[in-house]
Coordinates of C-alpha atoms and ligand atoms in Angstrom, one line a residue:
M24 CA -3.0 -2.5 -0.4
K25 CA -2.7 -3.2 3.3
I26 CA 0.8 -4.1 4.5
F27 CA 1.6 -5.9 7.8
V28 CA 5.0 -4.8 8.8
T29 CA 6.9 -6.4 11.7
G30 CA 9.7 -4.6 13.5
G31 CA 8.7 -1.2 12.0
A32 CA 9.9 0.7 15.1
G33 CA 13.5 -0.4 14.4
F34 CA 16.1 1.1 12.1
I35 CA 15.2 -0.4 8.6
G36 CA 11.5 -1.0 9.5
S37 CA 10.9 2.7 10.5
N38 CA 12.6 3.9 7.3
F39 CA 10.4 1.5 5.3
V40 CA 7.2 2.8 7.0
H41 CA 8.1 6.4 6.1
Y42 CA 9.1 5.3 2.6
W43 CA 6.0 3.4 1.9
L44 CA 3.5 6.0 3.2
R45 CA 5.3 8.6 1.0
E46 CA 5.5 6.5 -2.1
H47 CA 2.2 4.7 -2.0
R48 CA -0.4 7.3 -1.1
T49 CA -3.4 5.1 -0.7
D50 CA -1.9 2.1 1.0
E51 CA -2.3 1.2 4.7
I52 CA 0.4 -0.1 7.1
V53 CA 0.0 -2.0 10.4
N54 CA 3.3 -1.9 12.3
F55 CA 3.6 -4.8 14.8
D56 CA 6.6 -4.4 17.1
A57 CA 7.6 -5.5 20.6
L58 CA 9.6 -2.3 21.3
T59 CA 12.7 -4.1 22.5
Y60 CA 15.8 -2.0 23.2
A61 CA 16.1 -1.4 19.5
G62 CA 12.5 -0.3 18.9
N63 CA 11.8 3.4 19.2
L64 CA 8.5 5.1 18.5
E65 CA 10.3 8.4 18.1
N66 CA 11.5 7.0 14.7
L67 CA 7.9 7.1 13.5
R68 CA 7.1 10.7 14.1
G69 CA 5.3 12.0 11.1
A70 CA 3.7 8.6 10.4
E71 CA 1.7 8.4 13.7
G72 CA -1.6 10.1 13.8
G73 CA -2.3 9.5 10.1
K74 CA -5.3 7.4 9.0
R75 CA -3.2 5.0 6.9
Y76 CA -0.9 3.9 9.8
R77 CA -1.5 1.9 12.9
F78 CA 0.9 0.7 15.6
I79 CA 0.4 -2.5 17.6
K80 CA 2.7 -3.4 20.4
G81 CA 3.3 -7.2 20.5
D82 CA 5.8 -10.0 20.3
I83 CA 6.0 -12.0 17.0
T84 CA 6.3 -15.2 19.0
D85 CA 2.7 -14.6 20.3
A86 CA 0.6 -16.6 17.8
A87 CA -2.8 -15.3 19.0
A88 CA -1.7 -11.7 18.9
I89 CA -0.2 -12.1 15.4
A90 CA -3.3 -13.9 14.0
E91 CA -5.5 -11.1 15.2
A92 CA -3.2 -8.3 14.0
M93 CA -2.5 -9.8 10.6
A94 CA -6.1 -10.4 9.6
G95 CA -7.0 -8.6 6.4
A96 CA -3.4 -8.0 5.3
D97 CA -2.5 -8.3 1.6
A98 CA 1.3 -8.6 2.2
V99 CA 3.6 -9.1 5.1
V100 CA 7.1 -7.4 5.2
H101 CA 9.0 -9.1 8.0
F102 CA 11.8 -7.0 9.6
A103 CA 11.4 -7.9 13.3
A104 CA 14.6 -9.6 14.6
E105 CA 17.4 -9.4 17.1
S106 CA 19.9 -7.9 14.7
H107 CA 23.3 -7.4 16.3
V108 CA 26.1 -9.9 16.0
D109 CA 27.9 -8.7 19.1
R110 CA 24.8 -9.1 21.2
S111 CA 24.2 -12.6 19.8
I112 CA 27.7 -13.5 21.0
L113 CA 26.9 -12.2 24.5
G114 CA 23.5 -14.0 24.6
P115 CA 22.2 -16.2 21.7
A116 CA 19.0 -17.6 23.2
V117 CA 16.7 -14.6 22.3
F118 CA 18.1 -14.7 18.8
V119 CA 16.7 -18.2 18.3
Q120 CA 13.4 -17.3 20.0
T121 CA 12.7 -14.1 17.9
N122 CA 14.5 -14.9 14.6
V123 CA 13.6 -18.5 14.3
V124 CA 10.5 -19.2 16.4
G125 CA 9.0 -15.8 15.7
T126 CA 9.4 -16.3 11.9
Q127 CA 7.7 -19.7 12.1
V128 CA 4.8 -18.2 14.0
L129 CA 4.5 -15.5 11.3
L130 CA 4.6 -18.0 8.5
D131 CA 1.7 -20.0 10.1
A132 CA -0.3 -16.8 10.5
A133 CA 0.4 -15.8 6.9
L134 CA -0.9 -19.1 5.6
A135 CA -4.1 -18.8 7.6
A136 CA -4.6 -15.2 6.5
K137 CA -4.0 -16.2 2.9
V138 CA -1.6 -13.2 2.3
K139 CA -0.6 -12.6 -1.3
R140 CA 3.0 -12.1 -0.4
F141 CA 5.3 -12.8 2.6
H142 CA 8.5 -10.9 2.2
H143 CA 11.3 -11.9 4.5
V144 CA 14.1 -9.5 5.2
S145 CA 17.3 -11.3 5.6
T146 CA 21.1 -10.7 5.5
D147 CA 24.2 -11.6 3.5
E148 CA 25.7 -12.9 6.7
V149 CA 24.0 -16.3 6.2
F150 CA 26.6 -17.0 3.5
G151 CA 29.5 -16.8 5.9
Q152 CA 32.7 -15.0 5.0
L153 CA 34.7 -14.3 1.8
M154 CA 38.5 -13.8 1.7
L155 CA 40.3 -10.5 1.3
G156 CA 41.8 -9.8 -2.1
T157 CA 39.4 -12.0 -4.0
A158 CA 36.7 -10.8 -6.5
E159 CA 34.2 -13.3 -5.1
A160 CA 30.7 -12.0 -4.2
F161 CA 27.6 -13.6 -2.6
R162 CA 24.9 -14.6 -5.1
E163 CA 21.5 -16.0 -4.7
D164 CA 22.9 -19.6 -5.2
T165 CA 25.8 -19.2 -2.8
P166 CA 25.7 -22.0 -0.2
Y167 CA 24.8 -21.1 3.4
H168 CA 27.7 -21.1 5.9
P169 CA 26.7 -18.9 8.9
R170 CA 29.4 -18.5 11.6
N171 CA 27.9 -16.6 14.5
P172 CA 24.6 -17.0 16.4
Y173 CA 22.9 -14.1 14.7
S174 CA 23.7 -15.3 11.2
A175 CA 22.8 -18.9 12.1
S176 CA 19.4 -17.8 13.4
K177 CA 18.8 -15.8 10.2
A178 CA 19.8 -18.8 8.1
A179 CA 17.4 -21.0 10.0
A180 CA 14.6 -18.5 9.4
D181 CA 15.4 -18.3 5.6
H182 CA 15.2 -22.1 5.4
L183 CA 11.8 -22.1 7.1
V184 CA 10.5 -19.4 4.8
R185 CA 11.6 -21.5 1.7
A186 CA 10.1 -24.7 3.3
Y187 CA 6.7 -23.0 3.7
A188 CA 6.8 -22.0 0.1
T189 CA 7.7 -25.5 -1.2
T190 CA 5.5 -27.4 1.4
Y191 CA 2.4 -25.3 1.7
G192 CA 2.7 -23.0 -1.4
L193 CA 3.0 -19.8 0.6
P194 CA 4.0 -17.0 -1.9
V195 CA 7.3 -15.8 -0.3
T196 CA 10.2 -13.7 -1.4
I197 CA 13.5 -13.2 0.4
S198 CA 16.0 -10.4 0.2
N199 CA 19.5 -11.0 1.5
T200 CA 21.0 -7.6 1.9
S201 CA 24.3 -6.2 3.0
N202 CA 25.1 -3.8 5.9
N203 CA 22.6 -1.0 6.0
F204 CA 23.3 2.5 7.2
G205 CA 21.3 5.8 7.5
P206 CA 19.0 7.7 9.8
Y207 CA 17.6 6.0 13.0
Q208 CA 20.2 3.3 13.1
F209 CA 20.8 2.2 16.7
P210 CA 24.3 3.3 17.6
E211 CA 25.6 -0.2 18.4
K212 CA 26.4 -0.7 14.7
L213 CA 29.7 0.6 13.3
I214 CA 28.6 3.7 11.4
P215 CA 26.3 5.3 13.9
L216 CA 28.6 4.3 16.7
A217 CA 31.5 5.9 15.0
V218 CA 29.6 9.1 14.2
T219 CA 28.1 9.6 17.7
N220 CA 31.3 8.6 19.5
L221 CA 33.2 11.2 17.5
L222 CA 30.5 13.8 18.1
E223 CA 30.9 13.1 21.9
G224 CA 34.6 13.4 21.6
K225 CA 35.2 9.7 22.2
P226 CA 37.4 7.4 20.1
V227 CA 35.9 4.8 17.7
P228 CA 36.6 1.2 18.7
V229 CA 38.1 -0.7 15.7
Y230 CA 38.0 -4.5 16.0
G231 CA 41.3 -6.3 15.3
D232 CA 43.3 -4.9 12.4
G233 CA 40.3 -3.1 11.0
K234 CA 40.9 -4.7 7.6
Y235 CA 37.4 -6.2 7.5
V236 CA 35.2 -5.4 4.6
R237 CA 31.4 -4.9 4.5
D238 CA 29.2 -4.1 1.5
W239 CA 27.4 -0.9 2.6
L240 CA 23.8 -0.3 1.6
Y241 CA 22.0 3.0 2.2
V242 CA 18.7 2.2 4.0
E243 CA 16.5 4.1 1.4
D244 CA 18.0 2.0 -1.4
H245 CA 17.1 -1.1 0.6
C246 CA 13.5 0.2 1.0
R247 CA 13.2 0.8 -2.7
A248 CA 14.6 -2.7 -3.4
I249 CA 11.9 -4.2 -1.2
D250 CA 9.3 -2.1 -3.1
L251 CA 10.6 -3.4 -6.4
I252 CA 10.5 -7.0 -5.1
L253 CA 6.9 -6.6 -4.0
Q254 CA 5.9 -5.1 -7.3
K255 CA 8.0 -7.1 -9.8
G256 CA 9.6 -10.0 -7.9
K257 CA 8.4 -13.5 -8.4
A258 CA 7.0 -15.7 -5.6
G259 CA 9.6 -18.2 -4.5
E260 CA 12.6 -16.1 -5.5
T261 CA 15.5 -14.7 -3.5
Y262 CA 17.2 -11.4 -4.3
C263 CA 20.7 -10.4 -3.1
I264 CA 20.8 -6.6 -2.6
G265 CA 24.0 -4.6 -2.1
G266 CA 25.2 -1.1 -2.3
L267 CA 28.8 -1.3 -3.5
T268 CA 30.9 -2.6 -6.4
Q269 CA 34.3 -2.1 -4.7
D270 CA 35.7 -3.2 -1.4
I271 CA 35.9 -0.6 1.4
S272 CA 37.5 -1.6 4.7
N273 CA 36.3 -0.7 8.2
L274 CA 39.4 1.4 8.6
E275 CA 38.6 3.4 5.4
V276 CA 34.9 3.8 6.5
V277 CA 36.0 5.2 9.9
K278 CA 38.6 7.5 8.3
K279 CA 36.0 8.9 6.0
I280 CA 33.7 9.6 9.0
I281 CA 36.6 11.2 10.8
A282 CA 37.3 13.5 7.8
L283 CA 33.6 14.4 7.4
L284 CA 33.5 15.5 11.0
G285 CA 36.9 17.1 11.0
A286 CA 37.9 15.0 14.0
E287 CA 41.5 14.3 15.2
G288 CA 43.6 11.5 13.7
S289 CA 43.8 9.8 17.1
A290 CA 40.1 9.3 17.1
M291 CA 40.5 5.5 16.5
Q292 CA 41.2 2.9 19.1
F293 CA 42.1 -0.6 18.1
V294 CA 40.4 -3.1 20.4
K295 CA 40.4 -6.9 20.8
D296 CA 38.7 -8.6 17.8
R297 CA 35.2 -10.1 17.8
P298 CA 35.2 -13.9 18.0
S299 CA 34.6 -15.6 14.6
H300 CA 34.7 -12.2 12.9
D301 CA 33.7 -12.6 9.2
R302 CA 36.5 -11.1 7.1
R303 CA 34.8 -9.9 4.0
Y304 CA 31.3 -9.5 2.6
A305 CA 30.5 -8.5 -1.0
I306 CA 27.2 -8.8 -2.9
D307 CA 26.7 -9.5 -6.5
W308 CA 23.3 -7.7 -7.0
S309 CA 23.2 -8.2 -10.8
K310 CA 20.0 -10.4 -10.6
A311 CA 18.1 -7.5 -8.8
K312 CA 19.5 -5.1 -11.4
R313 CA 18.5 -7.3 -14.4
E314 CA 15.1 -8.5 -13.2
L315 CA 13.9 -5.6 -11.0
G316 CA 15.8 -2.5 -12.4
Y317 CA 17.5 -2.1 -8.9
A318 CA 20.6 0.1 -8.5
P319 CA 21.7 2.3 -5.6
A320 CA 20.6 5.9 -6.2
H321 CA 23.9 7.5 -5.0
S322 CA 27.5 6.7 -4.2
F323 CA 28.7 5.5 -0.8
D324 CA 30.5 8.8 -0.2
E325 CA 27.3 10.8 -0.9
W326 CA 25.1 8.6 1.3
L327 CA 27.7 8.6 4.0
A328 CA 27.9 12.5 4.0
K329 CA 24.1 12.6 4.2
T330 CA 24.1 10.1 7.1
V331 CA 26.7 12.0 9.1
A332 CA 24.7 15.2 8.6
W333 CA 21.6 13.5 9.9
Y334 CA 23.3 12.4 13.1
R335 CA 24.7 15.9 13.5
E336 CA 21.3 17.4 13.2
N337 CA 19.5 14.9 15.4
T338 CA 21.6 14.9 18.5
A339 CA 18.6 14.7 20.8
W340 CA 17.5 11.4 19.1
W341 CA 20.8 9.6 19.6
Q342 CA 21.6 11.1 23.0
R343 CA 18.3 9.7 24.3
V344 CA 19.0 6.3 22.7
K345 CA 22.5 6.3 24.2
S346 CA 21.3 6.7 27.7
G347 CA 19.8 3.9 29.9
E348 CA 20.3 0.3 28.7
Y349 CA 22.8 1.3 26.1
Q350 CA 25.3 2.3 28.8
R351 CA 25.2 -1.1 30.4
Y352 CA 25.6 -2.8 27.0
Y353 CA 28.6 -0.5 26.1
R354 CA 30.4 -1.3 29.3
E355 CA 29.9 -5.1 28.9
Q356 CA 30.9 -5.0 25.2
Y357 CA 33.9 -2.6 25.3
E358 CA 35.4 -2.6 28.8
N359 CA 38.7 -4.4 29.1
R360 CA 39.0 -5.0 25.4
Ligands
NAD417 P1 16.8 -3.3 14.6 O1 17.5 -4.1 15.6 O2 17.1 -1.8 14.4 O3 15.2 -3.4 14.8 C1 14.5 -4.6 15.1 C2 13.1 -4.3 15.4 O4 12.4 -5.5 15.7 C3 12.9 -3.4 16.7 O5 12.0 -2.4 16.5 C4 12.5 -4.4 17.7 O6 11.7 -3.8 18.7 C5 11.7 -5.4 16.9 N1 11.6 -6.7 17.5 C6 12.7 -7.4 18.1 N2 12.2 -8.6 18.6 C7 10.8 -8.6 18.4 C8 9.8 -9.5 18.7 N3 10.1 -10.6 19.3 N4 8.5 -9.2 18.3 C9 8.3 -8.0 17.7 N5 9.2 -7.1 17.4 C10 10.5 -7.4 17.7 O7 17.0 -4.1 13.2 P2 17.3 -3.5 11.7 O8 18.7 -3.2 11.6 O9 16.2 -2.5 11.4 O10 17.0 -4.9 10.9 C11 15.8 -5.2 10.4 C12 15.8 -6.5 9.7 O11 16.8 -6.4 8.6 C13 16.3 -7.7 10.5 O12 15.6 -8.8 10.2 C14 17.8 -7.9 10.2 O13 18.2 -9.2 10.4 C15 17.7 -7.5 8.7 N6 19.0 -7.0 8.2 C16 19.6 -5.9 8.8 C17 20.7 -5.4 8.2 C18 21.4 -4.2 8.9 O14 22.5 -3.8 8.4 N7 20.9 -3.5 9.9 C19 21.3 -5.9 7.1 C20 20.7 -7.0 6.5 C21 19.5 -7.5 7.0
TYD418 P1 28.4 -4.1 12.6 O1 27.9 -2.7 12.4 O2 28.2 -4.7 14.0 O3 27.7 -5.1 11.5 P2 28.0 -6.6 11.2 O4 28.8 -7.3 12.3 O5 26.6 -7.2 11.1 O6 28.7 -6.6 9.9 O7 30.0 -4.2 12.3 C1 30.4 -3.8 11.0 C2 31.9 -4.0 10.9 O8 32.5 -3.1 11.9 C3 32.3 -5.4 11.4 O9 33.5 -5.8 10.6 C4 32.7 -5.2 12.9 C5 33.3 -3.8 12.9 N1 33.1 -3.1 14.1 C6 34.2 -2.4 14.7 O10 35.3 -2.5 14.2 N2 34.0 -1.7 15.9 C7 32.8 -1.6 16.5 O11 32.7 -1.0 17.6 C8 31.6 -2.3 15.9 C9 30.3 -2.2 16.5 C10 31.8 -3.0 14.7

């Protein structure tokens, strides 16, 4: 099988490329990525140079480049996106361009290329927020209620993907997944930001009261879920993929990381809250369990320890990532908060 991956130089995409080449020994991957601030070819060491992998630098909004690059693909796995809520609050325009227009360009190309499957990687944030202290969880039939520019752009993309299925018969699947963590995650997101700040002897900025809840999914469990969807999932279907069955607050996550690193108790700094900060996310992944046999391979604590160890062992990777553009972003995001 030949898979056309978008955004394969980012966090989840690069983990997926490694996963797929390892697990599917005869398949080929074309990785199409614009190499924005979040794209990093260093994430793909080990894949590059092999006969089954090819990288193409390009923008998913460029219809001609996409049509040429997608030719001959059996399946598309679409990761490319602007992915960070805080950046979407600072500047929403590029989110609409990449996440909405880019997805529509890909859908047109996928129709023309007659791909057998278009898998769209989406987020649980399209559903909006749940309240603390409830047992509610997002399901495939939960109504959409996005509350920030990032989640609104992903919601728009999801609607377009479904519209191409019903209108033109494109064989699509969608996964709405919770917060991923693991190797190669850009240290603007909570877990790698916390780990790398602590390794640098800096405090972890905690938004608001820290009593926000995310459903944490280890990136390799996510890659395996996509594999299961491609093998066993039905065209036209959506699958909610999560990693937890119990709530863990941001405060608890940061405390666990502090304990794993043996850092000081004063390593947290409460800062001004994010506007329209979603209180709680939780995923009911029982459909994926029932229909695909999906379940996380390990507990959150085990995966978190493995992740912290990876950042400890790969200081050169994150130190390079945290130089340059990252410094400007960090000042804009955290100064005077
Ligand atoms: P990321 O920001 O780490 O990587 C995004 C990649 O897309 C980068 O390599 C970047 O260069 C590329 N890209 C951006 N704009 C592009 C464009 N116009 N053309 C081509 N390439 C472009 O993101 P991630 O965390 O790996 O997320 C991947 C996907 O998974 C996204 O669609 C995101 O919405 C979704 N998702 C992420 C999470 C999470 O917790 N990270 C959770 C649920 C869903
Ligand atoms: P993040 O990793 O940005 O993912 P998302 O906003 O997509 O869920 O944030 C995860 C949670 O951590 C969210 O509740 C916001 C919070 N957070 C902090 O408290 N401090 C930080 O510096 C960051 C980046 C996030």
